[in-house]
Amino acid sequence: MGSLKEERKTTGWAANDPSGLLSPYTFTLRKTGEEDVLIKVICCGVCHTDVHQIKNEYGTSNYPMVPGHEVVGEVVEIGSDVSKFKAGDIVGVGLLVGCCNSCRPCEAEAEQYCKKKIWAYNDVYTDGNRTQGGFSASMVVHQKFVVKIPEGLAPEQAAPLLCAGVTVYSPLSHFGLKKSGLRGGILGLGGVGHMGVLIAKAMGHHVTVISSSDKKREEAMNVLGADKYLVSSNTASIQAAADSLDYLIDTVPIHHPMDDYISLLKLDGKLILLGVVNVPLQFFSPLLMSGRKMVTGTFIGSMKEIEELLEFCNEKGLKSSIEVVKMEYINTAMERLANNDVRYRFVVDVAASNLQD
C-alpha cells in the first residue's frame, strides 16, 4: 500500500448530491502523521445519521461524501510515534477523529463535547483536507481516536457499539446508573434502543420498553429480554406505570409529548434524551418539581467510554441484532433504514465488497 508518508488513493461509496444515492468514488487519503494509523476497513455499521447527512437533512452536507462512522478494521501501518497499536491489530473508529485537546471537555476526557471536534466524515481536518468515512477501503486516523477491539469480539458485532452502543452506555455511566437492581425504561426500539435493552439488562436492570405499537413486543420480550412492554398510546397502561422508573432513555428522533414519560419517573428519576429532535420539546414543569426529576441529554460517548463498553460487551457476551450486507446493497439498506425496516442495525461487510486501494 506504499509508504506511510505518501499520499495514497482509496475507493469508497459516496453521495454526490441530496438525493443520497451512493456510488463508487476514488479519493486521496490525507497525508499521514507521526501519530496516525492506517486502517484497512473490514466492516462498518449504518446509522440514521448517515441517512440524514447524505440527504442534507441537517443543511450542512458537502459532497462528494463518504459516510460511515462505526468502523472496524485492521491496522496496516503506524506512524513513528504511535504507541497504542501495531500492524495486525483489529481496531475501531467512531464518530470523532479530532478535537482541540485543550478545552475543559478534552481535559475531562469528554472530547465528544469539544467545540472544535472533527467528525469522521463531512468535516475538515486542521490541515484543510476533508474527512471521509468508513464506507471505504481504508482510513487514516489519529491514534487518540482509535480503539482496540477485544479478542473474541467479532468485528461485525463491535461496529454498532462504536456509536449506537456507546450512546446508551455513556449516560448510564455518567449518571451513576450502572449498578444492578435499577428499574429503567427504553423509549423507542431502534438501533440505539435495542442496544439500550441489551446493555441495561446486562447491568442487572429491570427494563421496560415503550414503543408506539405492539408489533415489537415479542422481539423486545423474547429476543432482547425486556421485562415489560408498554404501548405509548395506551393511556391506561402508562398511567398504571407511573412513578416506576429510575431512568428513562428516550431514543425517539421526532417530536413527541413529554408529560406522560416524565410521569413514569420515580423521585430523582432522569429522562435522558438521545434522539435528535429539531423542534422545541415541551413539558409541564410541576411534573419535574413534584418529584425532583431531571430532563437531560448526552451525546455519543468518549473514547474512554467506548473502550469500557467494548470490554463490557465482550465480557458479558452481548450480541446486537444485525443484518450484514455488502456495499453493493447499500442504497437499498439506506432506503430500508429510512423506513425503519431493519432489526436493528445494518453492518456493511466492506472487506467482501468490490473496493480497492
XYZ file of C-alpha atoms in Angstrom:
357
model
C 0.000 0.000 0.000
C 3.017 2.264 -0.259
C 4.935 4.287 2.321
C 3.053 5.695 5.291
C 4.356 9.165 4.392
C 2.979 9.058 0.847
C -0.423 10.257 -0.210
C -2.425 7.332 -1.483
C -5.737 6.820 -3.169
C -8.543 4.607 -1.979
C -12.103 3.845 -3.034
C -15.394 4.208 -1.246
C -19.065 4.770 -1.892
C -20.082 8.424 -1.821
C -23.187 10.560 -2.064
C -22.823 13.294 -4.670
C -25.983 15.297 -4.030
C -29.017 15.443 -1.695
C -30.642 12.501 -3.466
C -28.467 10.476 -1.116
C -27.672 7.831 -3.724
C -24.247 6.300 -3.128
C -21.882 5.252 -5.905
C -18.189 4.253 -6.181
C -15.784 7.127 -5.606
C -11.991 7.312 -5.663
C -10.318 9.830 -3.387
C -6.980 10.649 -1.820
C -6.375 9.864 1.822
C -4.948 12.734 3.822
C -1.221 12.869 4.447
C -0.360 10.797 7.471
C 1.483 11.982 10.534
C 3.650 10.520 13.242
C 0.643 9.659 15.444
C -1.604 8.375 12.662
C -2.786 4.845 11.987
C -3.532 3.458 8.526
C -6.535 1.125 8.728
C -7.853 -1.360 6.184
C -11.608 -1.362 6.748
C -13.289 -4.708 7.499
C -16.857 -3.572 8.182
C -18.896 -0.501 9.049
C -22.245 -0.039 10.768
C -25.007 2.041 9.201
C -26.640 4.742 11.337
C -29.692 7.001 10.898
C -27.221 9.903 10.998
C -25.768 8.602 7.740
C -29.201 8.902 6.123
C -29.658 12.454 7.410
C -26.211 13.512 6.212
C -26.266 12.051 2.714
C -29.669 13.686 2.113
C -28.580 17.041 3.589
C -31.397 16.937 6.134
C -29.281 18.957 8.580
C -28.464 21.531 5.890
C -24.698 21.156 6.374
C -23.744 18.451 3.882
C -20.802 18.772 1.493
C -20.343 16.470 -1.479
C -18.904 14.083 -2.501
C -19.446 12.497 0.920
C -18.333 9.026 2.018
C -20.414 8.220 5.132
C -19.823 5.608 7.826
C -18.773 6.116 11.463
C -18.973 2.671 13.082
C -15.751 1.425 11.529
C -13.839 -1.747 12.339
C -10.633 -2.552 10.511
C -7.111 -3.919 10.655
C -4.084 -1.760 11.338
C -1.818 -1.883 8.287
C 0.865 0.668 9.195
C 1.554 3.079 12.046
C 3.357 6.386 12.450
C 6.658 6.630 14.305
C 5.041 7.987 17.490
C 2.143 5.542 17.649
C 2.364 3.638 20.922
C -1.112 2.127 21.325
C -1.263 -0.083 18.231
C 0.735 -2.322 15.941
C 0.192 -3.761 12.474
C -2.361 -6.553 12.549
C -4.434 -5.163 15.435
C -8.206 -5.124 14.929
C -9.420 -1.654 15.846
C -12.470 0.594 15.780
C -13.190 4.204 14.837
C -16.368 6.037 15.840
C -17.920 9.400 15.052
C -14.939 11.548 16.078
C -11.474 11.784 14.541
C -10.240 15.026 16.095
C -10.537 17.546 18.951
C -8.622 20.545 20.331
C -7.079 18.631 23.286
C -7.010 21.777 25.453
C -10.581 22.770 26.367
C -12.433 21.727 29.511
C -14.236 18.767 27.866
C -11.000 17.477 26.346
C -9.144 17.764 29.639
C -12.017 15.892 31.321
C -11.796 13.038 28.771
C -15.151 14.085 27.343
C -13.873 15.064 23.909
C -17.292 14.476 22.333
C -18.283 17.863 23.801
C -15.277 19.735 22.402
C -16.411 22.738 20.347
C -13.654 22.008 17.825
C -14.288 18.286 17.435
C -13.855 16.812 13.971
C -16.393 14.353 12.573
C -15.338 11.157 10.833
C -16.913 12.464 7.614
C -18.463 15.656 6.215
C -15.883 17.715 8.080
C -12.427 19.218 7.615
C -9.140 18.353 9.304
C -6.979 21.139 10.705
C -4.788 20.876 7.580
C -7.780 21.704 5.362
C -8.343 18.227 3.971
C -11.877 16.836 4.079
C -12.776 13.831 6.207
C -14.332 10.759 4.597
C -15.887 7.862 6.467
C -15.849 4.111 6.740
C -17.738 3.160 3.580
C -14.267 2.941 2.069
C -11.387 0.532 1.732
C -9.015 2.485 4.003
C -8.851 5.291 6.550
C -6.081 7.297 8.197
C -6.924 8.218 11.809
C -5.013 9.758 14.727
C -4.297 7.130 17.368
C -6.294 9.026 20.025
C -9.496 8.215 18.124
C -8.750 4.545 17.511
C -9.736 1.812 19.976
C -8.602 -1.797 20.218
C -11.314 -4.385 19.598
C -11.042 -7.010 22.349
C -10.066 -10.502 21.281
C -13.190 -12.623 20.949
C -15.476 -9.759 19.912
C -16.439 -10.228 16.241
C -15.878 -7.164 14.019
C -19.497 -7.091 12.836
C -20.670 -7.159 16.470
C -18.197 -4.487 17.541
C -19.248 -1.998 14.848
C -22.654 -0.954 16.307
C -21.068 -0.419 19.719
C -18.934 2.436 18.378
C -21.952 4.759 18.061
C -25.317 3.191 18.934
C -23.932 1.225 21.866
C -21.829 3.951 23.461
C -24.657 6.471 23.011
C -26.639 4.418 25.549
C -23.701 3.392 27.727
C -22.427 6.946 28.253
C -25.423 8.325 30.217
C -25.736 5.134 32.256
C -22.097 5.514 33.227
C -22.046 9.285 33.731
C -25.181 9.442 35.881
C -24.186 6.514 38.098
C -26.791 4.160 36.665
C -24.623 1.084 36.077
C -25.441 -0.540 39.423
C -27.730 -3.564 39.456
C -31.293 -3.517 40.725
C -32.417 -0.326 38.988
C -35.648 -0.054 37.019
C -35.073 1.556 33.653
C -37.065 2.344 30.550
C -36.180 2.480 26.870
C -38.402 4.687 24.715
C -38.135 3.661 21.048
C -36.818 0.289 19.926
C -34.499 1.009 17.020
C -30.740 0.744 16.566
C -29.949 2.703 19.739
C -32.959 1.462 21.713
C -32.274 -2.214 21.190
C -28.684 -1.692 22.357
C -30.114 0.037 25.419
C -32.174 -3.016 26.331
C -29.209 -5.367 25.953
C -26.796 -3.183 27.922
C -29.238 -2.343 30.722
C -30.213 -5.991 31.140
C -26.542 -6.977 31.307
C -26.119 -4.430 34.105
C -28.849 -6.187 36.080
C -31.690 -3.722 35.478
C -35.411 -4.385 35.212
C -36.136 -2.964 31.730
C -39.395 -1.591 30.361
C -39.641 -0.960 26.613
C -42.057 1.728 25.419
C -42.987 1.682 21.754
C -45.653 3.223 19.519
C -47.336 -0.097 18.726
C -47.493 -3.747 19.776
C -45.555 -5.043 16.767
C -42.186 -5.226 18.520
C -43.453 -6.738 21.772
C -42.352 -10.318 21.060
C -38.873 -9.261 19.956
C -38.455 -6.948 22.933
C -39.539 -9.557 25.463
C -38.402 -12.866 23.981
C -35.356 -11.898 21.923
C -33.858 -8.888 23.701
C -35.000 -9.914 27.189
C -37.047 -6.878 28.258
C -39.127 -7.364 31.411
C -42.100 -5.206 30.473
C -43.572 -3.652 27.326
C -45.817 -0.598 27.115
C -47.572 0.894 24.092
C -47.216 4.665 24.307
C -50.770 5.349 23.093
C -52.300 3.120 25.782
C -53.032 5.793 28.366
C -54.239 3.344 30.989
C -51.067 1.264 30.950
C -48.875 4.364 31.011
C -50.772 5.730 33.994
C -50.545 2.390 35.779
C -46.748 2.520 35.427
C -46.392 5.996 36.982
C -43.520 6.501 39.453
C -41.943 3.176 38.494
C -38.659 4.055 36.729
C -35.287 5.244 37.985
C -34.462 6.455 34.478
C -35.944 6.581 31.005
C -33.722 6.668 27.930
C -35.559 8.479 25.130
C -34.235 7.498 21.682
C -37.139 8.898 19.623
C -35.807 11.274 16.893
C -39.089 13.084 16.175
C -41.254 15.482 18.184
C -43.308 13.725 20.847
C -45.167 14.729 24.057
C -43.088 14.551 27.224
C -45.543 14.703 30.137
C -46.576 11.037 30.105
C -42.961 9.904 30.119
C -41.919 12.244 32.917
C -44.775 10.814 34.977
C -43.156 7.363 34.767
C -40.141 8.509 36.777
C -39.621 7.956 40.481
C -38.284 10.574 42.863
C -34.972 11.867 41.417
C -35.651 9.963 38.197
C -33.940 11.018 34.989
C -35.358 11.376 31.494
C -32.321 11.160 29.213
C -32.735 12.476 25.666
C -30.689 10.717 22.974
C -32.816 11.278 19.874
C -32.069 14.412 17.836
C -35.282 16.480 17.592
C -35.036 19.731 15.650
C -38.135 21.403 17.107
C -38.723 22.527 20.721
C -39.935 19.899 23.175
C -42.450 20.898 25.850
C -43.430 19.591 29.257
C -45.442 20.662 32.308
C -42.856 21.909 34.825
C -44.661 20.782 38.038
C -44.115 17.188 36.877
C -40.402 17.768 37.425
C -40.718 19.877 40.545
C -43.011 17.459 42.371
C -40.503 14.623 42.082
C -37.154 16.434 41.847
C -36.863 14.876 38.417
C -34.418 15.738 35.671
C -34.654 16.090 31.906
C -31.179 15.884 30.431
C -29.332 14.653 27.376
C -25.984 13.234 26.349
C -24.122 12.890 23.076
C -22.418 9.681 21.858
C -19.574 8.838 24.248
C -15.915 9.474 24.987
C -13.038 7.340 23.775
C -12.652 6.035 27.327
C -16.334 5.055 27.429
C -16.064 3.272 24.067
C -13.173 1.193 25.420
C -15.143 0.404 28.592
C -18.190 -0.634 26.594
C -16.238 -2.909 24.261
C -14.737 -4.732 27.256
C -18.131 -4.902 28.979
C -19.911 -6.374 25.960
C -17.106 -8.854 25.339
C -17.160 -9.968 28.975
C -20.958 -10.305 29.001
C -21.137 -11.929 25.569
C -23.631 -9.340 24.309
C -24.696 -9.666 20.694
C -26.668 -6.944 18.961
C -29.243 -7.775 16.299
C -27.604 -7.009 12.965
C -28.080 -7.639 9.261
C -24.792 -7.896 7.354
C -24.844 -6.618 3.762
C -22.319 -5.886 1.032
C -21.585 -2.381 -0.201
C -23.413 -3.065 -3.436
C -26.619 -3.291 -1.370
C -26.037 -0.007 0.460
C -28.637 2.115 -1.363
C -31.338 -0.432 -0.592
C -30.110 -0.603 3.008
C -30.299 3.187 3.323
C -33.841 3.196 1.968
C -34.886 0.423 4.338
C -33.243 2.191 7.268
C -35.102 5.414 6.469
C -38.316 3.363 6.595
C -37.291 1.647 9.871
C -37.143 -1.685 8.038
C -34.190 -3.265 9.846
C -33.859 -5.296 13.049
C -31.883 -3.441 14.291
C -28.620 -2.402 12.659
C -27.155 -2.837 9.188
C -23.433 -3.627 9.057
C -21.631 -3.377 5.722
C -19.093 -6.117 5.025
C -16.608 -3.759 3.409
C -13.846 -6.371 3.099
C -16.098 -8.578 0.950
C -17.190 -5.701 -1.258
C -15.646 -4.556 -4.512
C -13.379 -1.831 -3.108
C -9.728 -1.384 -3.875
C -6.835 0.722 -2.585
